[in-house]
Amino acid sequence: MPDPTPADAPVITISQLSTRFGDHVVHADLDLEVRRGEIFAVIGGSGSGKSTLLREMILLQRPNAGSIRVLGVDLKDISDDAALALRLRWGVMFQHGGLFGALTVLENIGLPLREHRDLDDAAVDAVAAEKLALTGLEPEVGAQYPSELSGGMLKRASLARALALDPELLFLDEPTAGLDPESAGEVDQLVRKLRNRGGLTIVMITHDLDLLWQLADRVAVLAEGKVQGVGSMAELAQIEQPAFRKFFDGPRGRAAQERARSQ
Ligand code: ADP
Ligand code: MG
């Protein structure tokens, strides 16, 4: 489907977004813009509405008010056909992997291809194997079941599935959460590799200070229902307000900053 939006148009534009659960206000007139080709991160305290925001961007949840445009399409009152067309243009890596336990890794990666591409079994397996290799997993892993994989391998297999349809936009929810430092570093490298392939826009939710310092082009800080500020980590590090300081002060914040400097 041709994309009528110009190349420099934002990939995601959110304006005046409001979300409530009962009388608990999660987003209050929140505005946000994601540019084409950038690695954009959303950070904020627990319960600040990051996952809810992600679910709203990928049509899993509706806001109470406001507008969300993704890849030039307004999500409000979107038709089923238009929603399907959009889902084929983005990939999502969920926090807990979201792979089907009854399918092998290769079958999981091939699933979107089987459903949405006119390919025979051999061609599906070939593309799935290519995505598996891209994420650095050995070919043998393709025959294994999700329950047999370590946390780091699961994240990579889940990423391989998110990449199956060659998306323009990739959403990552806590891509390194729960991983040991070595596996987290491998996921870091993988995201870096994806960025270098060009053309892909990545939106990630993360607490991982190394990932933020080393890979994020711009970071949005979510608090009190709004985006309190957007900028590079170096820019945000200059801001004195408490909502920002907690990400930069303390031993972990400073150590990540040091590691990024010495890269
Ligand atoms: P974060 O990902 O930043 O930790 P969430 O987006 O998961 O935060 O949640 C934001 C707030 O909304 C939390 O207070 C959470 O309890 C509440 N919340 C999220 N989903 C629901 C839901 N389906 N029903 C009621 N409250 C919810
Ligand atoms: Mg969350």
PDB file of N, CA and C in Angstrom, residues 23-81:
ATOM      1  N   ASP A  23     -11.605   6.665  37.937  1.00  0.00           N
ATOM      2  CA  ASP A  23     -11.205   8.065  38.111  1.00  0.00           C
ATOM      3  C   ASP A  23      -9.688   8.210  38.252  1.00  0.00           C
ATOM      4  N   HIS A  24      -8.978   7.121  37.929  1.00  0.00           N
ATOM      5  CA  HIS A  24      -7.517   7.197  37.956  1.00  0.00           C
ATOM      6  C   HIS A  24      -7.022   7.693  36.599  1.00  0.00           C
ATOM      7  N   VAL A  25      -6.459   8.897  36.603  1.00  0.00           N
ATOM      8  CA  VAL A  25      -5.984   9.504  35.361  1.00  0.00           C
ATOM      9  C   VAL A  25      -4.565   9.013  35.060  1.00  0.00           C
ATOM     10  N   VAL A  26      -4.399   8.373  33.892  1.00  0.00           N
ATOM     11  CA  VAL A  26      -3.075   7.872  33.513  1.00  0.00           C
ATOM     12  C   VAL A  26      -2.390   8.840  32.539  1.00  0.00           C
ATOM     13  N   HIS A  27      -3.108   9.281  31.520  1.00  0.00           N
ATOM     14  CA  HIS A  27      -2.569  10.278  30.587  1.00  0.00           C
ATOM     15  C   HIS A  27      -3.496  11.485  30.576  1.00  0.00           C
ATOM     16  N   ALA A  28      -2.948  12.672  30.692  1.00  0.00           N
ATOM     17  CA  ALA A  28      -3.746  13.897  30.715  1.00  0.00           C
ATOM     18  C   ALA A  28      -3.215  14.857  29.659  1.00  0.00           C
ATOM     19  N   ASP A  29      -3.870  14.881  28.508  1.00  0.00           N
ATOM     20  CA  ASP A  29      -3.458  15.773  27.420  1.00  0.00           C
ATOM     21  C   ASP A  29      -1.983  15.591  27.058  1.00  0.00           C
ATOM     22  N   LEU A  30      -1.637  14.348  26.821  1.00  0.00           N
ATOM     23  CA  LEU A  30      -0.239  14.010  26.494  1.00  0.00           C
ATOM     24  C   LEU A  30       0.036  14.213  25.000  1.00  0.00           C
ATOM     25  N   ASP A  31       1.169  14.823  24.700  1.00  0.00           N
ATOM     26  CA  ASP A  31       1.604  15.022  23.312  1.00  0.00           C
ATOM     27  C   ASP A  31       2.945  14.336  23.092  1.00  0.00           C
ATOM     28  N   LEU A  32       3.116  13.779  21.881  1.00  0.00           N
ATOM     29  CA  LEU A  32       4.342  13.031  21.599  1.00  0.00           C
ATOM     30  C   LEU A  32       4.518  12.894  20.088  1.00  0.00           C
ATOM     31  N   GLU A  33       5.763  12.956  19.636  1.00  0.00           N
ATOM     32  CA  GLU A  33       6.029  12.781  18.212  1.00  0.00           C
ATOM     33  C   GLU A  33       7.261  11.895  18.023  1.00  0.00           C
ATOM     34  N   VAL A  34       7.152  10.902  17.160  1.00  0.00           N
ATOM     35  CA  VAL A  34       8.282  10.024  16.854  1.00  0.00           C
ATOM     36  C   VAL A  34       8.663  10.236  15.397  1.00  0.00           C
ATOM     37  N   ARG A  35       9.949  10.487  15.162  1.00  0.00           N
ATOM     38  CA  ARG A  35      10.407  10.777  13.792  1.00  0.00           C
ATOM     39  C   ARG A  35      10.849   9.518  13.080  1.00  0.00           C
ATOM     40  N   ARG A  36      10.779   9.569  11.773  1.00  0.00           N
ATOM     41  CA  ARG A  36      11.172   8.416  10.972  1.00  0.00           C
ATOM     42  C   ARG A  36      12.657   8.083  11.159  1.00  0.00           C
ATOM     43  N   GLY A  37      12.943   6.811  11.388  1.00  0.00           N
ATOM     44  CA  GLY A  37      14.327   6.350  11.430  1.00  0.00           C
ATOM     45  C   GLY A  37      15.018   6.502  12.781  1.00  0.00           C
ATOM     46  N   GLU A  38      14.314   7.037  13.774  1.00  0.00           N
ATOM     47  CA  GLU A  38      14.995   7.223  15.057  1.00  0.00           C
ATOM     48  C   GLU A  38      14.733   6.054  16.012  1.00  0.00           C
ATOM     49  N   ILE A  39      15.605   5.956  17.012  1.00  0.00           N
ATOM     50  CA  ILE A  39      15.337   5.070  18.144  1.00  0.00           C
ATOM     51  C   ILE A  39      14.807   5.962  19.249  1.00  0.00           C
ATOM     52  N   PHE A  40      13.543   5.773  19.536  1.00  0.00           N
ATOM     53  CA  PHE A  40      12.831   6.640  20.476  1.00  0.00           C
ATOM     54  C   PHE A  40      12.502   5.837  21.718  1.00  0.00           C
ATOM     55  N   ALA A  41      12.859   6.351  22.879  1.00  0.00           N
ATOM     56  CA  ALA A  41      12.602   5.614  24.116  1.00  0.00           C
ATOM     57  C   ALA A  41      11.614   6.365  24.988  1.00  0.00           C
ATOM     58  N   VAL A  42      10.785   5.601  25.697  1.00  0.00           N
ATOM     59  CA  VAL A  42       9.876   6.170  26.679  1.00  0.00           C
ATOM     60  C   VAL A  42      10.295   5.658  28.044  1.00  0.00           C
ATOM     61  N   ILE A  43      10.567   6.601  28.954  1.00  0.00           N
ATOM     62  CA  ILE A  43      10.912   6.204  30.314  1.00  0.00           C
ATOM     63  C   ILE A  43       9.953   6.886  31.291  1.00  0.00           C
ATOM     64  N   GLY A  44       9.937   6.393  32.516  1.00  0.00           N
ATOM     65  CA  GLY A  44       9.053   6.949  33.524  1.00  0.00           C
ATOM     66  C   GLY A  44       8.921   5.954  34.649  1.00  0.00           C
ATOM     67  N   GLY A  45       8.488   6.415  35.785  1.00  0.00           N
ATOM     68  CA  GLY A  45       8.363   5.530  36.941  1.00  0.00           C
ATOM     69  C   GLY A  45       7.340   4.428  36.688  1.00  0.00           C
ATOM     70  N   SER A  46       7.351   3.451  37.581  1.00  0.00           N
ATOM     71  CA  SER A  46       6.376   2.373  37.495  1.00  0.00           C
ATOM     72  C   SER A  46       4.972   2.952  37.666  1.00  0.00           C
ATOM     73  N   GLY A  47       4.056   2.576  36.777  1.00  0.00           N
ATOM     74  CA  GLY A  47       2.689   3.095  36.864  1.00  0.00           C
ATOM     75  C   GLY A  47       2.487   4.434  36.186  1.00  0.00           C
ATOM     76  N   SER A  48       3.522   4.945  35.493  1.00  0.00           N
ATOM     77  CA  SER A  48       3.391   6.261  34.860  1.00  0.00           C
ATOM     78  C   SER A  48       2.640   6.204  33.531  1.00  0.00           C
ATOM     79  N   GLY A  49       2.316   4.986  33.072  1.00  0.00           N
ATOM     80  CA  GLY A  49       1.486   4.870  31.875  1.00  0.00           C
ATOM     81  C   GLY A  49       2.237   4.522  30.601  1.00  0.00           C
ATOM     82  N   LYS A  50       3.441   3.969  30.735  1.00  0.00           N
ATOM     83  CA  LYS A  50       4.250   3.632  29.555  1.00  0.00           C
ATOM     84  C   LYS A  50       3.632   2.475  28.757  1.00  0.00           C
ATOM     85  N   SER A  51       3.329   1.381  29.452  1.00  0.00           N
ATOM     86  CA  SER A  51       2.780   0.223  28.744  1.00  0.00           C
ATOM     87  C   SER A  51       1.409   0.537  28.160  1.00  0.00           C
ATOM     88  N   THR A  52       0.624   1.310  28.904  1.00  0.00           N
ATOM     89  CA  THR A  52      -0.692   1.710  28.399  1.00  0.00           C
ATOM     90  C   THR A  52      -0.528   2.516  27.106  1.00  0.00           C
ATOM     91  N   LEU A  53       0.445   3.413  27.100  1.00  0.00           N
ATOM     92  CA  LEU A  53       0.715   4.219  25.910  1.00  0.00           C
ATOM     93  C   LEU A  53       1.094   3.316  24.734  1.00  0.00           C
ATOM     94  N   LEU A  54       1.942   2.343  24.993  1.00  0.00           N
ATOM     95  CA  LEU A  54       2.340   1.415  23.936  1.00  0.00           C
ATOM     96  C   LEU A  54       1.113   0.647  23.419  1.00  0.00           C
ATOM     97  N   ARG A  55       0.285   0.158  24.333  1.00  0.00           N
ATOM     98  CA  ARG A  55      -0.902  -0.601  23.904  1.00  0.00           C
ATOM     99  C   ARG A  55      -1.821   0.267  23.049  1.00  0.00           C
ATOM    100  N   GLU A  56      -1.886   1.550  23.372  1.00  0.00           N
ATOM    101  CA  GLU A  56      -2.729   2.443  22.575  1.00  0.00           C
ATOM    102  C   GLU A  56      -2.119   2.678  21.186  1.00  0.00           C
ATOM    103  N   MET A  57      -0.804   2.708  21.114  1.00  0.00           N
ATOM    104  CA  MET A  57      -0.157   2.924  19.805  1.00  0.00           C
ATOM    105  C   MET A  57      -0.318   1.719  18.886  1.00  0.00           C
ATOM    106  N   ILE A  58      -0.490   0.517  19.469  1.00  0.00           N
ATOM    107  CA  ILE A  58      -0.588  -0.680  18.622  1.00  0.00           C
ATOM    108  C   ILE A  58      -2.013  -1.255  18.583  1.00  0.00           C
ATOM    109  N   LEU A  59      -2.977  -0.417  18.885  1.00  0.00           N
ATOM    110  CA  LEU A  59      -4.391  -0.773  18.720  1.00  0.00           C
ATOM    111  C   LEU A  59      -4.868  -1.881  19.645  1.00  0.00           C
ATOM    112  N   LEU A  60      -4.204  -2.034  20.784  1.00  0.00           N
ATOM    113  CA  LEU A  60      -4.679  -3.021  21.752  1.00  0.00           C
ATOM    114  C   LEU A  60      -5.569  -2.367  22.808  1.00  0.00           C
ATOM    115  N   GLN A  61      -5.585  -1.039  22.795  1.00  0.00           N
ATOM    116  CA  GLN A  61      -6.378  -0.329  23.788  1.00  0.00           C
ATOM    117  C   GLN A  61      -6.745   1.038  23.238  1.00  0.00           C
ATOM    118  N   ARG A  62      -7.924   1.508  23.616  1.00  0.00           N
ATOM    119  CA  ARG A  62      -8.361   2.827  23.137  1.00  0.00           C
ATOM    120  C   ARG A  62      -8.228   3.883  24.230  1.00  0.00           C
ATOM    121  N   PRO A  63      -7.722   5.060  23.862  1.00  0.00           N
ATOM    122  CA  PRO A  63      -7.690   6.145  24.842  1.00  0.00           C
ATOM    123  C   PRO A  63      -9.092   6.715  25.057  1.00  0.00           C
ATOM    124  N   ASN A  64      -9.278   7.512  26.099  1.00  0.00           N
ATOM    125  CA  ASN A  64     -10.564   8.163  26.327  1.00  0.00           C
ATOM    126  C   ASN A  64     -10.753   9.352  25.402  1.00  0.00           C
ATOM    127  N   ALA A  65      -9.657  10.031  25.086  1.00  0.00           N
ATOM    128  CA  ALA A  65      -9.750  11.189  24.201  1.00  0.00           C
ATOM    129  C   ALA A  65      -8.385  11.475  23.600  1.00  0.00           C
ATOM    130  N   GLY A  66      -8.387  12.295  22.563  1.00  0.00           N
ATOM    131  CA  GLY A  66      -7.136  12.680  21.926  1.00  0.00           C
ATOM    132  C   GLY A  66      -6.907  11.905  20.654  1.00  0.00           C
ATOM    133  N   SER A  67      -5.819  12.217  19.978  1.00  0.00           N
ATOM    134  CA  SER A  67      -5.592  11.593  18.683  1.00  0.00           C
ATOM    135  C   SER A  67      -4.224  10.917  18.606  1.00  0.00           C
ATOM    136  N   ILE A  68      -4.213   9.757  17.960  1.00  0.00           N
ATOM    137  CA  ILE A  68      -2.970   9.022  17.709  1.00  0.00           C
ATOM    138  C   ILE A  68      -2.909   8.719  16.217  1.00  0.00           C
ATOM    139  N   ARG A  69      -1.859   9.192  15.560  1.00  0.00           N
ATOM    140  CA  ARG A  69      -1.633   8.847  14.152  1.00  0.00           C
ATOM    141  C   ARG A  69      -0.376   8.003  14.073  1.00  0.00           C
ATOM    142  N   VAL A  70      -0.468   6.863  13.395  1.00  0.00           N
ATOM    143  CA  VAL A  70       0.688   5.989  13.218  1.00  0.00           C
ATOM    144  C   VAL A  70       0.853   5.715  11.731  1.00  0.00           C
ATOM    145  N   LEU A  71       2.039   5.955  11.205  1.00  0.00           N
ATOM    146  CA  LEU A  71       2.334   5.747   9.786  1.00  0.00           C
ATOM    147  C   LEU A  71       1.282   6.445   8.908  1.00  0.00           C
ATOM    148  N   GLY A  72       0.905   7.630   9.334  1.00  0.00           N
ATOM    149  CA  GLY A  72      -0.015   8.444   8.534  1.00  0.00           C
ATOM    150  C   GLY A  72      -1.484   8.111   8.707  1.00  0.00           C
ATOM    151  N   VAL A  73      -1.793   7.158   9.588  1.00  0.00           N
ATOM    152  CA  VAL A  73      -3.182   6.715   9.745  1.00  0.00           C
ATOM    153  C   VAL A  73      -3.708   7.094  11.131  1.00  0.00           C
ATOM    154  N   ASP A  74      -4.874   7.722  11.160  1.00  0.00           N
ATOM    155  CA  ASP A  74      -5.517   8.064  12.426  1.00  0.00           C
ATOM    156  C   ASP A  74      -6.147   6.803  13.020  1.00  0.00           C
ATOM    157  N   LEU A  75      -5.787   6.472  14.254  1.00  0.00           N
ATOM    158  CA  LEU A  75      -6.277   5.219  14.847  1.00  0.00           C
ATOM    159  C   LEU A  75      -7.725   5.301  15.325  1.00  0.00           C
ATOM    160  N   LYS A  76      -8.228   6.503  15.435  1.00  0.00           N
ATOM    161  CA  LYS A  76      -9.603   6.648  15.922  1.00  0.00           C
ATOM    162  C   LYS A  76     -10.579   6.145  14.861  1.00  0.00           C
ATOM    163  N   ASP A  77     -11.517   5.331  15.270  1.00  0.00           N
ATOM    164  CA  ASP A  77     -12.540   4.795  14.364  1.00  0.00           C
ATOM    165  C   ASP A  77     -11.951   4.104  13.131  1.00  0.00           C
ATOM    166  N   ILE A  78     -10.801   3.507  13.285  1.00  0.00           N
ATOM    167  CA  ILE A  78     -10.146   2.830  12.163  1.00  0.00           C
ATOM    168  C   ILE A  78     -10.948   1.581  11.775  1.00  0.00           C
ATOM    169  N   SER A  79     -11.026   1.304  10.492  1.00  0.00           N
ATOM    170  CA  SER A  79     -11.762   0.115  10.043  1.00  0.00           C
ATOM    171  C   SER A  79     -10.916  -1.132  10.286  1.00  0.00           C
ATOM    172  N   ASP A  80     -11.541  -2.297  10.291  1.00  0.00           N
ATOM    173  CA  ASP A  80     -10.800  -3.560  10.497  1.00  0.00           C
ATOM    174  C   ASP A  80      -9.743  -3.752   9.406  1.00  0.00           C
ATOM    175  N   ASP A  81     -10.099  -3.418   8.173  1.00  0.00           N
ATOM    176  CA  ASP A  81      -9.150  -3.591   7.064  1.00  0.00           C
ATOM    177  C   ASP A  81      -7.927  -2.685   7.235  1.00  0.00           C
TER     178      ASP A  81
END
